[in-house]
mmCIF file of C-alpha atoms in Angstrom:
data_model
loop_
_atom_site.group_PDB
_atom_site.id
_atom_site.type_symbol
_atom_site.label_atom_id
_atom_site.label_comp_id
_atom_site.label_asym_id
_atom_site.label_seq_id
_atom_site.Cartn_x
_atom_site.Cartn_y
_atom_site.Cartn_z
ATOM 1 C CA UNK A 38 0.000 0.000 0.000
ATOM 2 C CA UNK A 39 1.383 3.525 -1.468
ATOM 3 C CA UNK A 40 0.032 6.509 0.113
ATOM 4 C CA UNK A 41 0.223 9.558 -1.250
ATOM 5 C CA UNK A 42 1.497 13.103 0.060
ATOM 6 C CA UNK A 43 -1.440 14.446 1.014
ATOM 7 C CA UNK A 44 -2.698 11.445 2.601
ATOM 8 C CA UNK A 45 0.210 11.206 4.930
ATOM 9 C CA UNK A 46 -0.106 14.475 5.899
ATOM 10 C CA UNK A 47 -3.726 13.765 6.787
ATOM 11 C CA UNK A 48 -3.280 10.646 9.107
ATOM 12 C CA UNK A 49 0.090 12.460 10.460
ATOM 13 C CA UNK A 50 -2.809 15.148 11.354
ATOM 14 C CA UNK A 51 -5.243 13.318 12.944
ATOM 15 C CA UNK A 52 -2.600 10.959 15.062
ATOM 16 C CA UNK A 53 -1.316 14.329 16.216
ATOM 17 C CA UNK A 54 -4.765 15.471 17.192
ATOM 18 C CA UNK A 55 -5.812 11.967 18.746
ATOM 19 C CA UNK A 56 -2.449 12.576 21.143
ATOM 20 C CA UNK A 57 -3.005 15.892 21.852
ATOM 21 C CA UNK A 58 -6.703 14.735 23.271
ATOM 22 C CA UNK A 59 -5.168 12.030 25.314
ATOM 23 C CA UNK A 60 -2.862 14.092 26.703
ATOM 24 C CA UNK A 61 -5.399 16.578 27.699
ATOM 25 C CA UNK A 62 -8.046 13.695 29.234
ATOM 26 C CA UNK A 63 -4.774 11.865 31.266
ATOM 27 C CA UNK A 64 -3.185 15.448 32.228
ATOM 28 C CA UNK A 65 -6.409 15.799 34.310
ATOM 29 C CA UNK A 66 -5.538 13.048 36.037
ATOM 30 C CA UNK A 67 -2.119 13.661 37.076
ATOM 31 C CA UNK A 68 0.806 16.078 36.774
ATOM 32 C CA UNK A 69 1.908 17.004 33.286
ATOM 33 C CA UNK A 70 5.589 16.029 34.517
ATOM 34 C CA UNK A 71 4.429 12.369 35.132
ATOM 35 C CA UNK A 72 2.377 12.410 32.398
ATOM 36 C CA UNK A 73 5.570 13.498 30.068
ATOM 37 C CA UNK A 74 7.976 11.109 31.744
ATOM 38 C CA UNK A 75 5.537 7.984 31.225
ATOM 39 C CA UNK A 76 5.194 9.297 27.452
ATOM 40 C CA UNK A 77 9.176 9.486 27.088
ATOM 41 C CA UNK A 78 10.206 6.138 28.725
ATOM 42 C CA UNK A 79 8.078 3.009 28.900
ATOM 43 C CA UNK A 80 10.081 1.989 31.863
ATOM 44 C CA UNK A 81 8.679 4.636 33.749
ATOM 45 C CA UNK A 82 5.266 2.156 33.900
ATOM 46 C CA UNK A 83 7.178 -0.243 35.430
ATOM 47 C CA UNK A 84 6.326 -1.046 39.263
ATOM 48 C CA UNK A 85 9.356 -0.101 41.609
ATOM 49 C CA UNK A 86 10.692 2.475 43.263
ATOM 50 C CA UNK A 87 13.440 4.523 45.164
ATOM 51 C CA UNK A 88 14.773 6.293 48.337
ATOM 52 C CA UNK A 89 14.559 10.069 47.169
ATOM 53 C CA UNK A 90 15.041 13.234 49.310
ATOM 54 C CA UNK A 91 11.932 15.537 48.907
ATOM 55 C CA UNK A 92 9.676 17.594 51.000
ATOM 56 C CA UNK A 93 5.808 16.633 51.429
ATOM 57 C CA UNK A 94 3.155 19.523 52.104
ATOM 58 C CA UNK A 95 0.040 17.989 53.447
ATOM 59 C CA UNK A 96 -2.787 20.967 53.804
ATOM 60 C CA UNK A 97 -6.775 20.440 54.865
ATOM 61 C CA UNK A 98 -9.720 22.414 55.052
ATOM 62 C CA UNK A 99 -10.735 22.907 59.073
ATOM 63 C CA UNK A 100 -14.398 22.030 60.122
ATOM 64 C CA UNK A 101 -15.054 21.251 56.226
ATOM 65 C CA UNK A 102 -17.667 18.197 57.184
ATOM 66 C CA UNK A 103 -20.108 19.894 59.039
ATOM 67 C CA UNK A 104 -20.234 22.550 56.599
ATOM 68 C CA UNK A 105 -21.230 19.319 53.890
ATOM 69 C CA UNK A 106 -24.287 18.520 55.950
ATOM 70 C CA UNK A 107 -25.350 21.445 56.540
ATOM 71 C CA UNK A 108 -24.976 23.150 52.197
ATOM 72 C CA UNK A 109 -25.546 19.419 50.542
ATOM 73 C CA UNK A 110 -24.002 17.278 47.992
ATOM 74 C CA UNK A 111 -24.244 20.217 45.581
ATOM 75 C CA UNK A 112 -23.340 23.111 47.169
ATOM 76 C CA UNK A 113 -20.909 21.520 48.336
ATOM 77 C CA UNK A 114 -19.161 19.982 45.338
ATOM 78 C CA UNK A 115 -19.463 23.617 44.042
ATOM 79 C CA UNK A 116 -17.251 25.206 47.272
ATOM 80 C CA UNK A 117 -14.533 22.352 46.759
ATOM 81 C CA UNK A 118 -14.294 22.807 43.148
ATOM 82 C CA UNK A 119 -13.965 26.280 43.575
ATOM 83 C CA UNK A 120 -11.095 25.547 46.652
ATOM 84 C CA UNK A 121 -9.224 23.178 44.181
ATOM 85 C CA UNK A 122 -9.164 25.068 41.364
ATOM 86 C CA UNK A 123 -7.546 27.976 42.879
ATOM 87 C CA UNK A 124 -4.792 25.467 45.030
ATOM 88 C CA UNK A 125 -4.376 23.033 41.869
ATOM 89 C CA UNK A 126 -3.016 26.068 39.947
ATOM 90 C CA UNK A 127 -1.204 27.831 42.674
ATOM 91 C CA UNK A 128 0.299 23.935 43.674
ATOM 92 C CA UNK A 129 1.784 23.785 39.863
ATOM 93 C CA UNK A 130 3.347 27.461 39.728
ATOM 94 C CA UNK A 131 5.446 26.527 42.419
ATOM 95 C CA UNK A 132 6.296 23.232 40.875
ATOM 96 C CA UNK A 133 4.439 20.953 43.625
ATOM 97 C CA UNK A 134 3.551 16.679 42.379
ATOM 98 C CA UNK A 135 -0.025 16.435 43.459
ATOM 99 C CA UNK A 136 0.039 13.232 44.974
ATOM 100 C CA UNK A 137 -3.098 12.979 46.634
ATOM 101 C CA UNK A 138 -6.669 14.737 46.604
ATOM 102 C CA UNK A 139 -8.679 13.243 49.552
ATOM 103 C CA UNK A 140 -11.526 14.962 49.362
ATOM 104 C CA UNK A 141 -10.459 18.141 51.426
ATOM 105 C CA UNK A 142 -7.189 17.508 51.767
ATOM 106 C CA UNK A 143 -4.386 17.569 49.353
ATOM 107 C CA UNK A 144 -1.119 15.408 49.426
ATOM 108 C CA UNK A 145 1.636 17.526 47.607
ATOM 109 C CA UNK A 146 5.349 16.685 46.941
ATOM 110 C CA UNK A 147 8.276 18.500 45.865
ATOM 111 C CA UNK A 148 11.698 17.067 44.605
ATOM 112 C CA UNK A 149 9.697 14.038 42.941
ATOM 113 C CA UNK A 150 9.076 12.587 40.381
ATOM 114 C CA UNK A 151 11.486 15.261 39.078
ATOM 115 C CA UNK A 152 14.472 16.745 40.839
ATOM 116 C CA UNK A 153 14.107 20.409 42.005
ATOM 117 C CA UNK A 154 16.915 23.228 43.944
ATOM 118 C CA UNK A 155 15.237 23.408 47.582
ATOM 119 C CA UNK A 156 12.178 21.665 47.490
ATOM 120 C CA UNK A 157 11.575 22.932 50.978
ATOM 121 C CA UNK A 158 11.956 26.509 49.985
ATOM 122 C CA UNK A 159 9.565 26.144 46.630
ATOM 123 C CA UNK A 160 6.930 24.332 49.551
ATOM 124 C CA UNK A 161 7.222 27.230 51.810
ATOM 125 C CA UNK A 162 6.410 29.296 49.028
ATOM 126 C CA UNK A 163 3.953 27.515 47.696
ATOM 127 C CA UNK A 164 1.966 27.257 51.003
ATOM 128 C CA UNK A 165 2.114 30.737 51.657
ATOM 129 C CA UNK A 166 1.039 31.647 47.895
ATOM 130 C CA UNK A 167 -1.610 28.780 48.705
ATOM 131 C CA UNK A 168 -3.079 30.873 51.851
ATOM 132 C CA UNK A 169 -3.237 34.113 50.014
ATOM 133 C CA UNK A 170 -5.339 31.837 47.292
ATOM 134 C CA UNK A 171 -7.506 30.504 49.375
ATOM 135 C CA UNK A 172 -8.539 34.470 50.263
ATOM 136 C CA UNK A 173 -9.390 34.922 46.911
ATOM 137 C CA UNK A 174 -11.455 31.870 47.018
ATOM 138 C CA UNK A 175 -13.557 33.728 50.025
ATOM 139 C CA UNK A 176 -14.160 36.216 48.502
ATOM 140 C CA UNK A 177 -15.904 34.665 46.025
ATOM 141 C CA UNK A 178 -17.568 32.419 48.442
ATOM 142 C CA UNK A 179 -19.199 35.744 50.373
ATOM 143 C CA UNK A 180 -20.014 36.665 46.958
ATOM 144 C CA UNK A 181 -22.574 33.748 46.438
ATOM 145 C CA UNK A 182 -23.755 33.103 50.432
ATOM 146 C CA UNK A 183 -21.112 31.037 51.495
ATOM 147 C CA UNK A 184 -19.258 30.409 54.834
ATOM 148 C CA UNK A 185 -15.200 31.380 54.252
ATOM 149 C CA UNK A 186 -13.108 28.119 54.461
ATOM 150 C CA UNK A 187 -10.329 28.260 56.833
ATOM 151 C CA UNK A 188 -7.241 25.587 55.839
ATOM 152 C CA UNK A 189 -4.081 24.475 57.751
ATOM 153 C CA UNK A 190 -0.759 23.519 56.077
ATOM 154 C CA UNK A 191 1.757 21.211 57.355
ATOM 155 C CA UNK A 192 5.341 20.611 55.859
ATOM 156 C CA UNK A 193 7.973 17.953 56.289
ATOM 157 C CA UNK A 194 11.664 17.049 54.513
ATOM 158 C CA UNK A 195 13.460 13.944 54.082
ATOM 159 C CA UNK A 196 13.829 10.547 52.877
ATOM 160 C CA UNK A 197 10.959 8.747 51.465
ATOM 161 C CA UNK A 198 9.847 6.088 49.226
ATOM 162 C CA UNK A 199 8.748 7.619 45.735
ATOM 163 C CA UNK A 200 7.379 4.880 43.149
ATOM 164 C CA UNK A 201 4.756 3.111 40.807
ATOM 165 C CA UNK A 202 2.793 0.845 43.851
ATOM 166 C CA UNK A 203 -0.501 -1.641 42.955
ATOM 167 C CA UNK A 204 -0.187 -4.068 39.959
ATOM 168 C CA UNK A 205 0.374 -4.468 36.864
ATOM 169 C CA UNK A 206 -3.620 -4.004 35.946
ATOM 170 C CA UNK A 207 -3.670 -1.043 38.150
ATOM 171 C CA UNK A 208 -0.783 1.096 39.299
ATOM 172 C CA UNK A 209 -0.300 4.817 40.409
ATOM 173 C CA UNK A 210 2.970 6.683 41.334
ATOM 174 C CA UNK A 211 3.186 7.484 44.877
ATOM 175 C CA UNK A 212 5.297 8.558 48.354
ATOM 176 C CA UNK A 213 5.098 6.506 50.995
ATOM 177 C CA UNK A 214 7.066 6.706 54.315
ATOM 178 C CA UNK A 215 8.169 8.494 57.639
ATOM 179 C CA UNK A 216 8.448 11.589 56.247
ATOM 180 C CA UNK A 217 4.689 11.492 54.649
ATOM 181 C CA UNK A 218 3.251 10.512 57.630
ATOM 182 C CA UNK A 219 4.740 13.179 59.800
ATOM 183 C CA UNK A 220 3.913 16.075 57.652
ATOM 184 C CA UNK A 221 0.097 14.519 57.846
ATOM 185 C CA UNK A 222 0.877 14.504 61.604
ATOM 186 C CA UNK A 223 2.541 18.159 61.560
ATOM 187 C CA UNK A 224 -0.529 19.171 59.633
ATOM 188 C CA UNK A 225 -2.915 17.936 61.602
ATOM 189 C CA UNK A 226 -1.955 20.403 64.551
ATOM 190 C CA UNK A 227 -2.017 23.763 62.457
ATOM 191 C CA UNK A 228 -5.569 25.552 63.246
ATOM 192 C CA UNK A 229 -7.414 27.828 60.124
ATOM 193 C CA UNK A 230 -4.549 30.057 58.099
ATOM 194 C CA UNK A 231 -1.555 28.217 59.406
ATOM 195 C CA UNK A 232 1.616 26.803 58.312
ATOM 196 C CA UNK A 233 3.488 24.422 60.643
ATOM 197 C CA UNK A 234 7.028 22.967 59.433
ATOM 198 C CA UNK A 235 9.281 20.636 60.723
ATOM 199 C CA UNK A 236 12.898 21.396 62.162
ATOM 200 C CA UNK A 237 14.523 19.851 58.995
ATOM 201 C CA UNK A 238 12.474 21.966 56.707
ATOM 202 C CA UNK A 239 13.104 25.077 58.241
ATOM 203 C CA UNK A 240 16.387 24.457 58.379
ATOM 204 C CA UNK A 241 16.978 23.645 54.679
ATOM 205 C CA UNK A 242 14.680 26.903 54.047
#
């Protein structure tokens, strides 16, 4: 089978298109810095992992349940997708992995998958940058009747575990050790429009 020019240009054309869609659709799902180092290196799909040095931010909305019951599935989807939005794109100016969305709470990581000067410093930042967000997000809240959210921040440095964990059906890349689960622990100390850090992050910083 000989194609001609002009029909090689077309199905160049449309396989460009179909990738640019997929992108789009899986960049929605995770960070466009995973996304491009799966597309680069089929390895990267393998399951494994590594000891990395990285800093984890780990921030939560304070008394966000009983708000829920009392506003509604609705409402309420339409106050968190309004809080995301605004700490999705702050969280990527600053150059944070979103690990984790649980619901409220958001599992951040910086230093993997890709290697970054000062993590700690660019998660300082970014939690500061994240708290003056999360005014702007208020104000549009008052704006349609709502109660302002009020969010704590916690931030820890060190080793951890960075990796593709599950099986081969179904896999994700994820953090898991120590250091996670103390800057969930840091965080869940901070009260409504604070940042706690660990000693070795504020040292580093």
């Amino acid at each position: 089978l000989v194609l001609s020019r002009n029909e090689t240009l077309r199905i160049n054309k449309e396989l460009d298109n179909h990738n640019q869609f997929f992108q789009q659709i899986f960049g929605r799902y995770m960070s466009q810095e995973l996304l491009s180092s799966i597309l680069s290196n089929e390895k990267n799909l393998e399951l494994g992992g590594e000891e990395k040095e990285a800093t984890v931010m780990m921030s939560d909305l304070r008394g966000f349940t009983p708000m829920a019951k009392r506003y509604g599935a609705k409402r309420t989807v339409e106050i968190l997708n309004l809080y995301l939005e605004e700490m999705i794109d702050v969280i990527q100016q600053h150059g944070g992995f979103i690990n984790e969305i649980l619901g409220d709470g958001i599992l951040v990581v910086f230093g993997v998958p890709d290697y970054r000067d000062n993590p700690c410093y660019s998660a300082v930042m970014c939690a500061k940058a994240m708290h003056d967000g999360l005014e702007r997000v208020n104000e549009k809240l008052k704006a349609k009747g709502y109660q302002a959210l009020e969010m704590g921040i916690g931030i820890n440095s060190g080793m951890l575990i960075a990796g593709n964990i599950g099986s081969t059906q179904r896999m994700k890349y994820g953090v898991i050790g120590d250091t996670v689960n103390l800057a969930a622990r840091i965080e869940s100390f901070t009260v409504g429009g604070q940042t706690l850090v660990s000693e070795r992050t504020y040292e580093n910083v």
